[in-house]
Structures are given as C-alpha cells and as structure tokens.
Coordinates of C-alpha atoms and ligand atoms in Angstrom, one line a residue:
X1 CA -28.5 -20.6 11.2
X2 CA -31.4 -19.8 9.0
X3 CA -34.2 -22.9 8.2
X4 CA -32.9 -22.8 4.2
X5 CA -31.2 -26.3 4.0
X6 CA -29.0 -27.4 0.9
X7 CA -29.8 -30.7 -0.2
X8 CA -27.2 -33.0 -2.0
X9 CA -27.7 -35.8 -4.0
X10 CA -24.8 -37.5 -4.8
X11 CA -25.6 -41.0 -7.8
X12 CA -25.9 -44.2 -5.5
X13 CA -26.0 -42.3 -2.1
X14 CA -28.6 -41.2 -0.2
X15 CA -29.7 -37.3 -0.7
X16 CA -27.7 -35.4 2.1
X17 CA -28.8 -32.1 3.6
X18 CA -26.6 -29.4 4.9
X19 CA -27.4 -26.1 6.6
X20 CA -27.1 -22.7 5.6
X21 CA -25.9 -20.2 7.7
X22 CA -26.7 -16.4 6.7
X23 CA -24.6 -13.4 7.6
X24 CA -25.6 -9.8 7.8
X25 CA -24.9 -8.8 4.7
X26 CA -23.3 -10.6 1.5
X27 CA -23.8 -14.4 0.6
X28 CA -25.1 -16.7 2.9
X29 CA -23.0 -20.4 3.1
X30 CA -23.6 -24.1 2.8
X31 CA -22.2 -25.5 6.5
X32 CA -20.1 -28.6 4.7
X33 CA -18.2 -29.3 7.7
X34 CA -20.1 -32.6 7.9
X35 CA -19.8 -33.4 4.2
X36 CA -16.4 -36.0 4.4
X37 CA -18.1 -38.1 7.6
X38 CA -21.4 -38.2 5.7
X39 CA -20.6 -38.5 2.2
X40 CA -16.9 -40.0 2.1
X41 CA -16.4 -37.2 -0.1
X42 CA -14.0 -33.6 0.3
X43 CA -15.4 -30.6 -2.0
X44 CA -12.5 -29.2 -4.1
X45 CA -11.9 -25.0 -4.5
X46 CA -8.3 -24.4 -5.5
X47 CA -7.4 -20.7 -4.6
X48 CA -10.6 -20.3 -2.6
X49 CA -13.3 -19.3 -5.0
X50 CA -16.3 -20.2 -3.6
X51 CA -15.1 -20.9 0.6
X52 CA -15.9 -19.0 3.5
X53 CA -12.5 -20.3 5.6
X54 CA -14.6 -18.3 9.1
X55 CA -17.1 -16.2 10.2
X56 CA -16.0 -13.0 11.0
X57 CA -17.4 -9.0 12.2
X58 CA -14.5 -7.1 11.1
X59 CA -14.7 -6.2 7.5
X60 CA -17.3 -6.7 4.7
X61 CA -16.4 -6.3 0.8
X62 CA -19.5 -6.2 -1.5
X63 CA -17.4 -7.0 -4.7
X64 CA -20.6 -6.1 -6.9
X65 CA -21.9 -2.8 -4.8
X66 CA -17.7 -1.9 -4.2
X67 CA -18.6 -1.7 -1.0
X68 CA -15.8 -1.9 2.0
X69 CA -17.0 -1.9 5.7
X70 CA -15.2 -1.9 8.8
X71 CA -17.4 -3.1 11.6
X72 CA -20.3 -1.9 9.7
X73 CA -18.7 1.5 8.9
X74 CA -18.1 2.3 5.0
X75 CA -14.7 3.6 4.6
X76 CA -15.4 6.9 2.6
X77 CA -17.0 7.9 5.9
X78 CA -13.8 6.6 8.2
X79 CA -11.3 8.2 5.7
X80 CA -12.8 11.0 5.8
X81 CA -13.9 11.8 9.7
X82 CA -11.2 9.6 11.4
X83 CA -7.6 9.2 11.7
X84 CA -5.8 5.7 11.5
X85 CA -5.6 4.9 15.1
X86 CA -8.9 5.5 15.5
X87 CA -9.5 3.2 13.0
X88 CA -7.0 0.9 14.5
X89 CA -8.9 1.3 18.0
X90 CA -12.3 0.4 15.4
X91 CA -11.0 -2.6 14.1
X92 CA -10.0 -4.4 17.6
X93 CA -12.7 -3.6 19.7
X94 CA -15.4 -2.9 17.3
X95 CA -16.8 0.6 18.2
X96 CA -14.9 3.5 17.5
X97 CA -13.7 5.3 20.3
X98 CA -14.9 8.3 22.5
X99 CA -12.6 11.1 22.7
X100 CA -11.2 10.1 26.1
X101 CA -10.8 6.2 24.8
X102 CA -8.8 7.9 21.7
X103 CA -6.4 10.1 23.6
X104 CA -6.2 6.9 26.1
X105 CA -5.1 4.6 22.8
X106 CA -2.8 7.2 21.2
X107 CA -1.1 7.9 24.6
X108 CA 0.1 3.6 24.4
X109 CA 0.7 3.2 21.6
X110 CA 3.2 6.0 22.0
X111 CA 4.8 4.3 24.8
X112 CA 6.1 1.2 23.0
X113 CA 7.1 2.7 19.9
X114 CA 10.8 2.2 20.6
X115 CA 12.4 -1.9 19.9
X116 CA 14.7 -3.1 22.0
X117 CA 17.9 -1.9 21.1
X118 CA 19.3 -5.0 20.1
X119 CA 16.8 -5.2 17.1
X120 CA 19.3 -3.0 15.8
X121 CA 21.9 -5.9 15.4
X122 CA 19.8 -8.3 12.9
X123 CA 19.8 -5.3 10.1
X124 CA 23.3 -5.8 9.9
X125 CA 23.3 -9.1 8.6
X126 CA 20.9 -7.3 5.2
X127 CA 22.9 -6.2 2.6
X128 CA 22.1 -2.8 2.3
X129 CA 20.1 -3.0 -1.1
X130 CA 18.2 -6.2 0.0
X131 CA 14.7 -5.6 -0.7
X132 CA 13.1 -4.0 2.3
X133 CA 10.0 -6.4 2.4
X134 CA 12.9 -9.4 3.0
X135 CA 14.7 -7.4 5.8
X136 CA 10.7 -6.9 7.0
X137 CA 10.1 -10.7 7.1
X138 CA 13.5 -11.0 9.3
X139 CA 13.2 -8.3 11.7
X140 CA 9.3 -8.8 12.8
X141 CA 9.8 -12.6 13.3
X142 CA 12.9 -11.8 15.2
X143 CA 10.1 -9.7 17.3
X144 CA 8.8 -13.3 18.1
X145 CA 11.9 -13.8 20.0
X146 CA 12.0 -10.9 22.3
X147 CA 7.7 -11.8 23.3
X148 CA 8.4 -15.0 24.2
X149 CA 8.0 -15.7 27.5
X150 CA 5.0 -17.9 28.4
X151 CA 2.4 -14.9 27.7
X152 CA -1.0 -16.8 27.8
X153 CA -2.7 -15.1 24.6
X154 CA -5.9 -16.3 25.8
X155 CA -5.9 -13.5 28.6
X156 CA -7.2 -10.3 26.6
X157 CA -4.8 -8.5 28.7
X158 CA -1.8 -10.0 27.1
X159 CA -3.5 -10.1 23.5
X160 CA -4.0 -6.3 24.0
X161 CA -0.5 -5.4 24.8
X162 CA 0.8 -7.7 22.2
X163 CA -1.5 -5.4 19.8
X164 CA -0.1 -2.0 21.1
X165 CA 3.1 -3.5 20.9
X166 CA 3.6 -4.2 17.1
X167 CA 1.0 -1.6 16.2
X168 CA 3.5 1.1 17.6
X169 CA 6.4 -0.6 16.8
X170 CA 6.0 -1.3 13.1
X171 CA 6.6 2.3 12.2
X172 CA 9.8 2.2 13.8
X173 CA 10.9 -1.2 11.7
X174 CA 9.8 0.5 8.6
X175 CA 12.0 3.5 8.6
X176 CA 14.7 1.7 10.3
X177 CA 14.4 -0.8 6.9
X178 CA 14.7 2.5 4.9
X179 CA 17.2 4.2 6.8
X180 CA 19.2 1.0 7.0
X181 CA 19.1 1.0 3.0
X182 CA 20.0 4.2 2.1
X183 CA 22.9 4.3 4.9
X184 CA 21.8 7.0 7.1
X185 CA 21.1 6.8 10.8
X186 CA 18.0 5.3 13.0
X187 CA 15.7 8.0 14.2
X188 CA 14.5 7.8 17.5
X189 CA 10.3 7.7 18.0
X190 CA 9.5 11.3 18.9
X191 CA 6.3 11.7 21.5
X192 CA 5.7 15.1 20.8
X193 CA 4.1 13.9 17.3
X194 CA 1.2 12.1 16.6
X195 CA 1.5 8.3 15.2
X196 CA 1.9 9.6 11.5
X197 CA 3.5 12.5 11.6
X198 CA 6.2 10.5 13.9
X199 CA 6.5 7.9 10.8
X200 CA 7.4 10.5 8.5
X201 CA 10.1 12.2 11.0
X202 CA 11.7 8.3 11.5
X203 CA 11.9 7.9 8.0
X204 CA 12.8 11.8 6.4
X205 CA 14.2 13.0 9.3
X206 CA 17.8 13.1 10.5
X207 CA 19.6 14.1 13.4
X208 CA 21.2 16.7 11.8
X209 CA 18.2 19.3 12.4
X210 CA 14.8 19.2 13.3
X211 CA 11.8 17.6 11.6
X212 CA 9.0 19.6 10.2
X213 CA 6.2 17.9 9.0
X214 CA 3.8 18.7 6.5
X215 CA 0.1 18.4 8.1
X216 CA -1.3 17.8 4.3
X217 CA 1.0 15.0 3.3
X218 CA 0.8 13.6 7.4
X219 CA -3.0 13.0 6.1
X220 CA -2.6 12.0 3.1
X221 CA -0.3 9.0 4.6
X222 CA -2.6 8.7 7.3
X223 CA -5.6 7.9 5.1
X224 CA -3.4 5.7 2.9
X225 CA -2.8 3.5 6.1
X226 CA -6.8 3.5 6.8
X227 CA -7.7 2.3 3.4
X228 CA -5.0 -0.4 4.0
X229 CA -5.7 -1.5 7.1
X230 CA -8.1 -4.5 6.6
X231 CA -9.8 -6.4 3.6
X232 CA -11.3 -9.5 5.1
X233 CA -9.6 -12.9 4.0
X234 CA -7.2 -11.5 1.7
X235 CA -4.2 -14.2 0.8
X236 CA -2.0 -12.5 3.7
X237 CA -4.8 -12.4 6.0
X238 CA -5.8 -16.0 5.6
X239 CA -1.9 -16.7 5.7
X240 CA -1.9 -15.3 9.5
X241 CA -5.2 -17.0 10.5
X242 CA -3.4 -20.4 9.1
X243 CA 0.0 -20.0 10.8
X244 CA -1.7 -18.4 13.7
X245 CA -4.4 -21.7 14.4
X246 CA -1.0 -23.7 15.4
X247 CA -0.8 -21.4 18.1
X248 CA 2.6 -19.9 16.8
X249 CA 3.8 -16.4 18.3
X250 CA 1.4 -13.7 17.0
X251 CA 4.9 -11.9 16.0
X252 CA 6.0 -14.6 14.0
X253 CA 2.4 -14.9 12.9
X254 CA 2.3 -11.3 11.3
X255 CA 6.0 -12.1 9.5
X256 CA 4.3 -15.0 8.0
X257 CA 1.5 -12.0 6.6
X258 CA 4.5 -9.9 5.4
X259 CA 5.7 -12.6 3.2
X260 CA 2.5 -13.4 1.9
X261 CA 1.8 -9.3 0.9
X262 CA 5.1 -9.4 -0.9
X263 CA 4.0 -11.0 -3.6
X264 CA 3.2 -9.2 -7.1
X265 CA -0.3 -10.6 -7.2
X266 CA -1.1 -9.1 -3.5
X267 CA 0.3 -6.4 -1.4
X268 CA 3.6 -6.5 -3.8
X269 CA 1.2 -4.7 -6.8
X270 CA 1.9 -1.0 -5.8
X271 CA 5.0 -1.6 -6.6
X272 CA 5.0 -3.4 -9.7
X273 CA 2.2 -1.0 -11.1
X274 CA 4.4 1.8 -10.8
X275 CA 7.2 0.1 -12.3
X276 CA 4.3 -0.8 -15.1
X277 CA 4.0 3.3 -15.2
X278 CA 7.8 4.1 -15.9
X279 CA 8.0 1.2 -18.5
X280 CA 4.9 2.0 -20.6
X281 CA 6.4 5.7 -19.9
X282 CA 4.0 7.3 -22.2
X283 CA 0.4 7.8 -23.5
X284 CA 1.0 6.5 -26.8
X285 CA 2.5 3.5 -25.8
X286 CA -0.9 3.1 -23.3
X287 CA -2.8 1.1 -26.4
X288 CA 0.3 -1.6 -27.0
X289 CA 0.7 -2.9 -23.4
X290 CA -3.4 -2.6 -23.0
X291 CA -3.2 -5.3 -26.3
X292 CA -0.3 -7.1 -24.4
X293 CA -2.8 -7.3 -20.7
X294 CA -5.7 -9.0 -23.2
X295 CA -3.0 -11.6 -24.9
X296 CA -3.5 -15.0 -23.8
X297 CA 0.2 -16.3 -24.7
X298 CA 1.7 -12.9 -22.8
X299 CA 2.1 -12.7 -19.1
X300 CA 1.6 -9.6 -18.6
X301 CA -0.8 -8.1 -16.6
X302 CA -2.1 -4.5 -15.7
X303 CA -1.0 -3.8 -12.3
X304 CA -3.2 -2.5 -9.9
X305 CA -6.1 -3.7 -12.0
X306 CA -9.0 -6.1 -11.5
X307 CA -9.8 -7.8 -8.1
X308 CA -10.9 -11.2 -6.4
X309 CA -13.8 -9.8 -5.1
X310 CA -14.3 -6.5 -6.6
X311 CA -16.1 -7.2 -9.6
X312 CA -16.9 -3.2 -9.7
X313 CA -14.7 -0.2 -8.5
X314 CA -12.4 -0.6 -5.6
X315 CA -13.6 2.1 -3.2
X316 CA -10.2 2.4 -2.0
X317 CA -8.9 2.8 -5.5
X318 CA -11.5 6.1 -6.1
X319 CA -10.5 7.6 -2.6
X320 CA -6.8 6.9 -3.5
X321 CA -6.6 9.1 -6.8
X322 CA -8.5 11.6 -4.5
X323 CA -5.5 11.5 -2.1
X324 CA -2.9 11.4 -5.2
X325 CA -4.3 14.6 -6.3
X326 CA -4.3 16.1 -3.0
X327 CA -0.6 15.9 -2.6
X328 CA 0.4 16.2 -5.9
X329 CA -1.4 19.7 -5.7
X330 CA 0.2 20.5 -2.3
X331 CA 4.0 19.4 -3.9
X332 CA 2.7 21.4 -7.1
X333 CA 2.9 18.4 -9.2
X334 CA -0.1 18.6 -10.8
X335 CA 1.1 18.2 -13.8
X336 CA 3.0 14.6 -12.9
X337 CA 3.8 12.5 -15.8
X338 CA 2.9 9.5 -13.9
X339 CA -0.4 10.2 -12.7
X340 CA -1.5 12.0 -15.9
X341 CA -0.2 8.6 -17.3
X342 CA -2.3 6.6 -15.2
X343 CA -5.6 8.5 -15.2
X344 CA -5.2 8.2 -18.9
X345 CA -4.6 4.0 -19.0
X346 CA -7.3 4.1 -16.3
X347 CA -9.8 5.8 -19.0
X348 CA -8.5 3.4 -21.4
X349 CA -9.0 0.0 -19.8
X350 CA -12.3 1.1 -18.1
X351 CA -13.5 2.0 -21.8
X352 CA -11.9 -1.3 -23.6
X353 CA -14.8 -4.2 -24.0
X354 CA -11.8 -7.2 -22.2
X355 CA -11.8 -5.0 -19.1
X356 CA -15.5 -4.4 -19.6
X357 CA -16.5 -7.8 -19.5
X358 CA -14.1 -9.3 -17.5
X359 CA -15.3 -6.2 -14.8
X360 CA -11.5 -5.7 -14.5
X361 CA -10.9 -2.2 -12.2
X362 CA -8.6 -0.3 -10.7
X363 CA -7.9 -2.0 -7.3
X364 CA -6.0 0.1 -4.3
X365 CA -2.4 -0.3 -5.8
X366 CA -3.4 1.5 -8.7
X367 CA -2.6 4.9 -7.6
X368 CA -1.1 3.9 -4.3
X369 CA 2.4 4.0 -6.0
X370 CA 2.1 7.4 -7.6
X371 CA 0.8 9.0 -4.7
X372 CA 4.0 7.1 -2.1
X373 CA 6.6 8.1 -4.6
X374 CA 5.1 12.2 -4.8
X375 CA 5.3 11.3 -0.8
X376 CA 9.4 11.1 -1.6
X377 CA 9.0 6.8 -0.6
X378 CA 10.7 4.5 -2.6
X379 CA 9.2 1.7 -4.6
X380 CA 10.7 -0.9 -3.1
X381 CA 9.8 0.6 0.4
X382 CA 6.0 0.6 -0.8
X383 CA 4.2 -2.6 0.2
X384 CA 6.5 -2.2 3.6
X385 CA 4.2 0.5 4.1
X386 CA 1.3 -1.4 2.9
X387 CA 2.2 -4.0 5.9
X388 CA 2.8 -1.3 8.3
X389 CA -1.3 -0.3 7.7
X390 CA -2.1 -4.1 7.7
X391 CA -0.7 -5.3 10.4
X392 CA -3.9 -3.6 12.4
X393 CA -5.7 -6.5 10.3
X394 CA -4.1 -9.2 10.9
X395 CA -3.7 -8.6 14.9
X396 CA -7.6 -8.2 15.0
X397 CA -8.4 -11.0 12.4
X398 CA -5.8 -13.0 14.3
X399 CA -6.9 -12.1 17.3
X400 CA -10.9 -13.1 16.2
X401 CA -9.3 -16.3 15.1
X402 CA -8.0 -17.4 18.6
X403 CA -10.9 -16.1 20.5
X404 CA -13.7 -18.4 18.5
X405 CA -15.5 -20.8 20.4
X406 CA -15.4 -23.4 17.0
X407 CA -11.3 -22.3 16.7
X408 CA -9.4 -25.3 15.7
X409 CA -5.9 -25.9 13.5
X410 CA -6.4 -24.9 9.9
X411 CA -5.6 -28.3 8.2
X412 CA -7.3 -28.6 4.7
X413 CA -7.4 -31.7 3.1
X414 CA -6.7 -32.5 -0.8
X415 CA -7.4 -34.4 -4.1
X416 CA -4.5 -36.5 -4.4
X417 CA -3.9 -37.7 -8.0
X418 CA 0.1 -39.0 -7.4
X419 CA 1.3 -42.8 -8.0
X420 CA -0.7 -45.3 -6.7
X421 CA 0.6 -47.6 -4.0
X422 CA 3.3 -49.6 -5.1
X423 CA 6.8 -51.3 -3.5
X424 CA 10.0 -50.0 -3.4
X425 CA 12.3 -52.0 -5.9
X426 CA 16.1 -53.4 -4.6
X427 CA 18.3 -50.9 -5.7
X428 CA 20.1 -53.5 -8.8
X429 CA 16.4 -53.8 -10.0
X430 CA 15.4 -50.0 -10.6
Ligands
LIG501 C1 -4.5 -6.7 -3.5 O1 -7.7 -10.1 -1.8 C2 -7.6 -8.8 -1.5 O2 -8.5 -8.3 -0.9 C3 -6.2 -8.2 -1.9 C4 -6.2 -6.7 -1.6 C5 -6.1 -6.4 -0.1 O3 -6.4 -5.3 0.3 O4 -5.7 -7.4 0.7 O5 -7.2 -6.0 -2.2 C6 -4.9 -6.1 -2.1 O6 -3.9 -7.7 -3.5 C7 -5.1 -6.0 -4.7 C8 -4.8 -6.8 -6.0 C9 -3.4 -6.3 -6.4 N1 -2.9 -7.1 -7.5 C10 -2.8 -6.6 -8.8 O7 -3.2 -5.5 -9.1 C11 -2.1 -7.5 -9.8 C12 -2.9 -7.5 -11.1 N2 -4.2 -8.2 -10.8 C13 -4.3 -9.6 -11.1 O8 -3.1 -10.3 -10.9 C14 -5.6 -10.2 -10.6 O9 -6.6 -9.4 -11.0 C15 -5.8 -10.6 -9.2 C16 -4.7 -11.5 -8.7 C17 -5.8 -9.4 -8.4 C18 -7.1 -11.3 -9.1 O10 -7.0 -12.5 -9.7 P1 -8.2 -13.6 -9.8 O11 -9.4 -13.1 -9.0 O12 -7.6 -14.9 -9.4 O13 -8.7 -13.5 -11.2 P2 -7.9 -14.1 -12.4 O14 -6.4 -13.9 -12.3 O15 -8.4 -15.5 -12.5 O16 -8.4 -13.2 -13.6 C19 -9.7 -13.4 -14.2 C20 -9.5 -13.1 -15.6 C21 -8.3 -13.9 -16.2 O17 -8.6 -14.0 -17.6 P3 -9.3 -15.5 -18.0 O18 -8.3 -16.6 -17.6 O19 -10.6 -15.6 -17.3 O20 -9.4 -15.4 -19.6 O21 -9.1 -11.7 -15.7 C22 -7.8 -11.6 -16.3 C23 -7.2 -13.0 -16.1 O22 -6.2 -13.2 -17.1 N3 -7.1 -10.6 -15.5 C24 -6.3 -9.7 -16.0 C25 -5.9 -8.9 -14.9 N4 -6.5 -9.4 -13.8 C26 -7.2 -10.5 -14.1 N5 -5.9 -9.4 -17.3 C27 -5.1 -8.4 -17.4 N6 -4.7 -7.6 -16.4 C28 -5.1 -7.8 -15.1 N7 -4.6 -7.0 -14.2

C-alpha cells in the first residue's frame, strides 16, 4: 500500500479518503472496498472499464507499450526459447522450470492424458455437426462429475493433480470433439510423442496407419498454444474466477470459461475473422467492408481487430503472422489468398484515420484463423483450440483465486432503476 491516498468529496458528506495500492508495473488502484459502508454509495463500471476485480502475479498487459508478460517474462522471449508446457509449468508455479523439473512435468502430464472411457458415451448425445465449442462446454463439465469425490482443493496436492489432470486431458476432448464431427474414430494418447505433436496425431491421425508429424507445423501449434495461454482478466478468465469464488468444481469451473470464449466478441473471433476473410473474398472489396467497420448504423465489425486493453499492437498478433508465414512457407502456400488478403486489410485499416484514432489493431485472432486452417483445422474447431491453450490460465488464475488470503464470493452489487415499490393488485382489479 503506497502513502498516495484518494480523497473523495461527495456534496453534503464529509470528504472520504481511500488508499491506493501500487503494483509492479501498470496503473496503481483506488482500494474502494470501503466506499458503500462509508459513503452509502456503490461506484458503477458496466463492462469493467476502469476495475481491478484482484490482484494478481501471473500476467501483465501494457495496452499502450503492447506489452504481454507472463510472470515477468515478455512473450516474444517465451515463444521463442520455450515450448508450451514449459510455459504451462511457468504460469502455475511461477518460475520456469530446470531441465529435470521439465522432463518431471512432461512425464505427468503424459500419464493422464487418457478420460475415462465412459466420456466417450456423452458425445453421442451431439449431433454430429453441433458446433464443437457446445459439445466442449458438455463434455468438460461432465469432467466435474468423474472429480468429484470430496477432494479438499485447499491441499496443493489435490489442486496440482487437478491441474495435470485437465491440462493433459483437454487435448484428448479436443480431437475427440473433431473426430466425433467428421465421423471417424477416437485416437488413443500416444506417449512416445511429445504434448503437441500427440494433439496433432489425435486429431489427423487414424488407425489405419501410423502418424508422422511434421516438427515445423508441431511448433508452429505449439507456439500458437503459448501465445494463448493466459491474458490476465479477460471476459472468460474473470468468468472462471466468478463461478470458481462459490467454490464450484474447478472442472465445471473451466466449462463455465469455455462458454464464455465462445463468444464472437472473445475467444469466438478467430473464427468469425476468418469467415470475415472468405466473405470480403477479395482486395478490391477490402475498401467497402472497411467503410461498413466505420458505419455507426452497421454492425459490423473487423474481426480480429482492436482490443480492451491493447490500445497499440497486440504482440501476439505480430508473432502470429510470423508463425502464419512460417507454415504457409513450409505447406508452400505462400502465395495464400487468405493471408495475402489479410496482410493487405491489415495495411488498410492500420493506414485509415477511424482505426488510427480509435488505436484499433490487429488483436491475436487476426491471423490465428489463417494460420489453423493452413494447419488443416476447421473453423469451427478453432476457439476449441483457443480453450485447449487457455485452460493453463484459467487453472492458475483460478487456482491464485482460491489460494488468496482476502478470497471471498464474487457478488457485485448494482444500480437498480426498476419499479418502485408498490402492491400487488386482486386479480379482477389489474
Ligand atoms: C480476445 O480481453 C482479452 O484479453 C481478450 C483476448 C484474450 O486473450 O483473452 O485478447 C482475446 O477476445 C481478442 C478480441 C477478439 N475480438 C474481436 O476481434 C472482435 C472485434 N473486436 C471488437 O468487438 C472490440 O474491439 C472488442 C470487443 C475486442 C473490444 O471492445 P471494447 O474495448 O469494448 O471497445 P468498444 O467495442 O467500445 O470499441 C471502442 C470503439 C467503438 O466505437 P465508438 O462507440 O467509440 O464510436 O471502437 C469501435 C467501436 O465501435 N470498434 C470497432 C472495432 N472494435 C472496436 N470498430 C470496427 N471494427 C472493430 N473491430
């Protein structure tokens, strides 16, 4: 708590003051907690503008800078020197790990990458072209119902296996979500690959011959998972926090996440920007839906552009088109209509005095979509992998959540501007 004090002075009331509490890096806050008891009165920030809902250590954004940390790391340097289980390992403890903590890590999480066998059952209740983020929701709270036996999450014993657990096991409820789709058989977890590499066997592979991956597009997907893997209190994030401060079943927590990041606005963007892509179709069309993104009276917006807090680049957007161009090289798709497309509506916007001013960039879905597709994913399979990355987030921010000394229920309060009180009329007189 720093000695800086806000003052309040509210007409007819006595001047309040209220701490301020600084951080290590980024914007200090104004502790309010006491604000109702002293002043009688609630503060009011509909979709979170200006609230700090915790404190945490896991990530820091600088939306100005675009600037991403994870546990003080910047993620240019953890793309590029580590792989996503590392990362993962980062995240929940809060150091990365030495080489015999990494192989430790990798060695458990490879033995509880198979579900129970049962979990094979609730897929059949899907139709088979139900959108995979629905059959997501279903499957991982169904998790909740298979770890649910009095395990005391506030032994870090229990929390750790419960990490391992759905870490190693969302891979497997991925491609069994694809594979489900497209009518083809499940694919066994294979321990002779590494976490990645496995993914891609689940969901390409079949058992009708042996799996070869391809080490450049294994990266690629590996880094993809990296840049996904946390963002601070993001709208699923915060989602997980809320449902998790009841105390609910960190499985059932991390569906709650899933159907939060389905949403257009959040995880659901990759998808619809790529969507965006094949509609616009071409360059000369770039100028008529940029005019249709600046129209107040059309709904449309650029997907994959602009950004809460990034009021500058997305860092995750510029290491992204890096990885696009990686693979489309490898796949000799250089020349790909869709990512010439986008490079060209990204030159566009970043040059057109609306996106200018209203410091609208290309956030991580922009190229996200290009680059999943090249990697032979479907659209609609696309923020399932998105979920698969985040779900390292949302353990350790849920996980930071429980273990705070100040943790209580999430319970905000509200304006309310409905009827004023008045009696119910008899039935003959309404
Ligand atoms: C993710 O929070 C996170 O960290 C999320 C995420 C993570 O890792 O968890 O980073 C992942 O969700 C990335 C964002 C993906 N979503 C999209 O790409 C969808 C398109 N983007 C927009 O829907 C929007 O930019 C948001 C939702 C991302 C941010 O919205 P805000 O901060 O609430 O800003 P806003 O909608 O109030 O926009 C401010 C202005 C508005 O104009 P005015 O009302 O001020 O005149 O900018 C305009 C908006 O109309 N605007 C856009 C635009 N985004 C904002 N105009 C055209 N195209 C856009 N994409």
């Amino acid at each position: 708590m720093s000695e800086r004090k806000a003052t309040l002075q509210i007409s007819g009331q006595e001047a309040v003051e209220f701490p301020i509490m600084v951080g290590t890096h980024g914007n200090d806050v104004i502790d309010i907690r006491s604000l109702g008891g002293k002043t009688g009165l609630f503060t009011y920030d509909s979709g979170f503008l200006s609230t700090a809902s915790c404190q945490s250590k896991v990530t820091y954004i600088d939306g100005d800078k675009g600037e991403l940390l994870y546990r003080g790391y910047p993620i240019e340097q953890l793309a590029e020197q580590c792989n996503f289980l590392e990362v993962a390992y980062l995240l929940k403890n809060g150091e990365l790990p030495n080489k015999a903590e990494k192989e430790a890590f990798e060695e458990n999480i490879k033995n509880h990458t198979m579900v129970h066998d049962q979990i094979t059952r609730f897929f059949n209740g899907f139709r088979r072209d139900a959108h995979p983020m629905a059959v997501m929701v279903g499957v991982v709270g169904a998790l909740s119902a298979f770890y649910h036996h009095g395990e005391d999450y506030s032994k870090p014993e229990v929390r750790r296996i419960a990490f391992n657990r759905i870490i190693a096991k969302m891979p497997t409820i991925v491609a069994m979500t694809y594979k489900y789709s497209i009518g083809q058989p499940f694919m066994y977890p294979r321990n002779d690959l590494d976490y990645t590499a496995n993914f891609m066997q689940m969901m390409f592979g079949t058992p009708c011959e042996a799996y070869k991956p391809n080490p450049v597009l294994v990266r690629a997907l590996d880094i993809i998972f990296t840049l996904h893997a946390d963002h601070e209190q993001n709208a699923s994030t915060s989602t997980v926090r809320l449902a998790g401060s009841s105390g609910a079943n960190p499985f059932a927590t991390i569906a709650a996440g899933i159907a939060c990041l389905w949403g257009p606005a959040h995880g659901g963007a990759n998808e619809a920007c790529l969507n965006m892509l094949e509609e616009i179709g071409d360059v000369s069309k770039v100028p008529e839906y940029i005019a249709r993104a600046k129209d107040k009276n059309d709904s449309f917006k650029l997907m994959g552009f602009g950004h809460r807090v990034y009021k500058n680049f997305d860092p995750r957007a510029k290491l992204m088109r890096k990885v696009c161009y990686d693979v489309l090289t490898e796949l000799g798709l250089e020349n790909d209509r869709l990512f010439k497309l986008a490079m060209e509506l990204e030159k566009i916007a970043l040059e057109d005095p609306y996106f200018v001013e209203k410091k609208l960039y290309p956030n991580v879905d922009f190229y996200s979509g290009i680059v999943q597709k090249a990697l032979g994913i479907p659209t609609d399979m696309f923020t399932c992998i998105f979920a698969l990355a985040r779900t390292v987030g949302w353990m350790t921010q849920w996980e930071e959540m429980i273990t705070d000394p100040e943790y209580k229920i999430g319970r905000p309060r509200q304006l309310y501007i409905g009827a004023a009180r008045r009696d119910v009329a008899p039935l003959e007189k309404r």
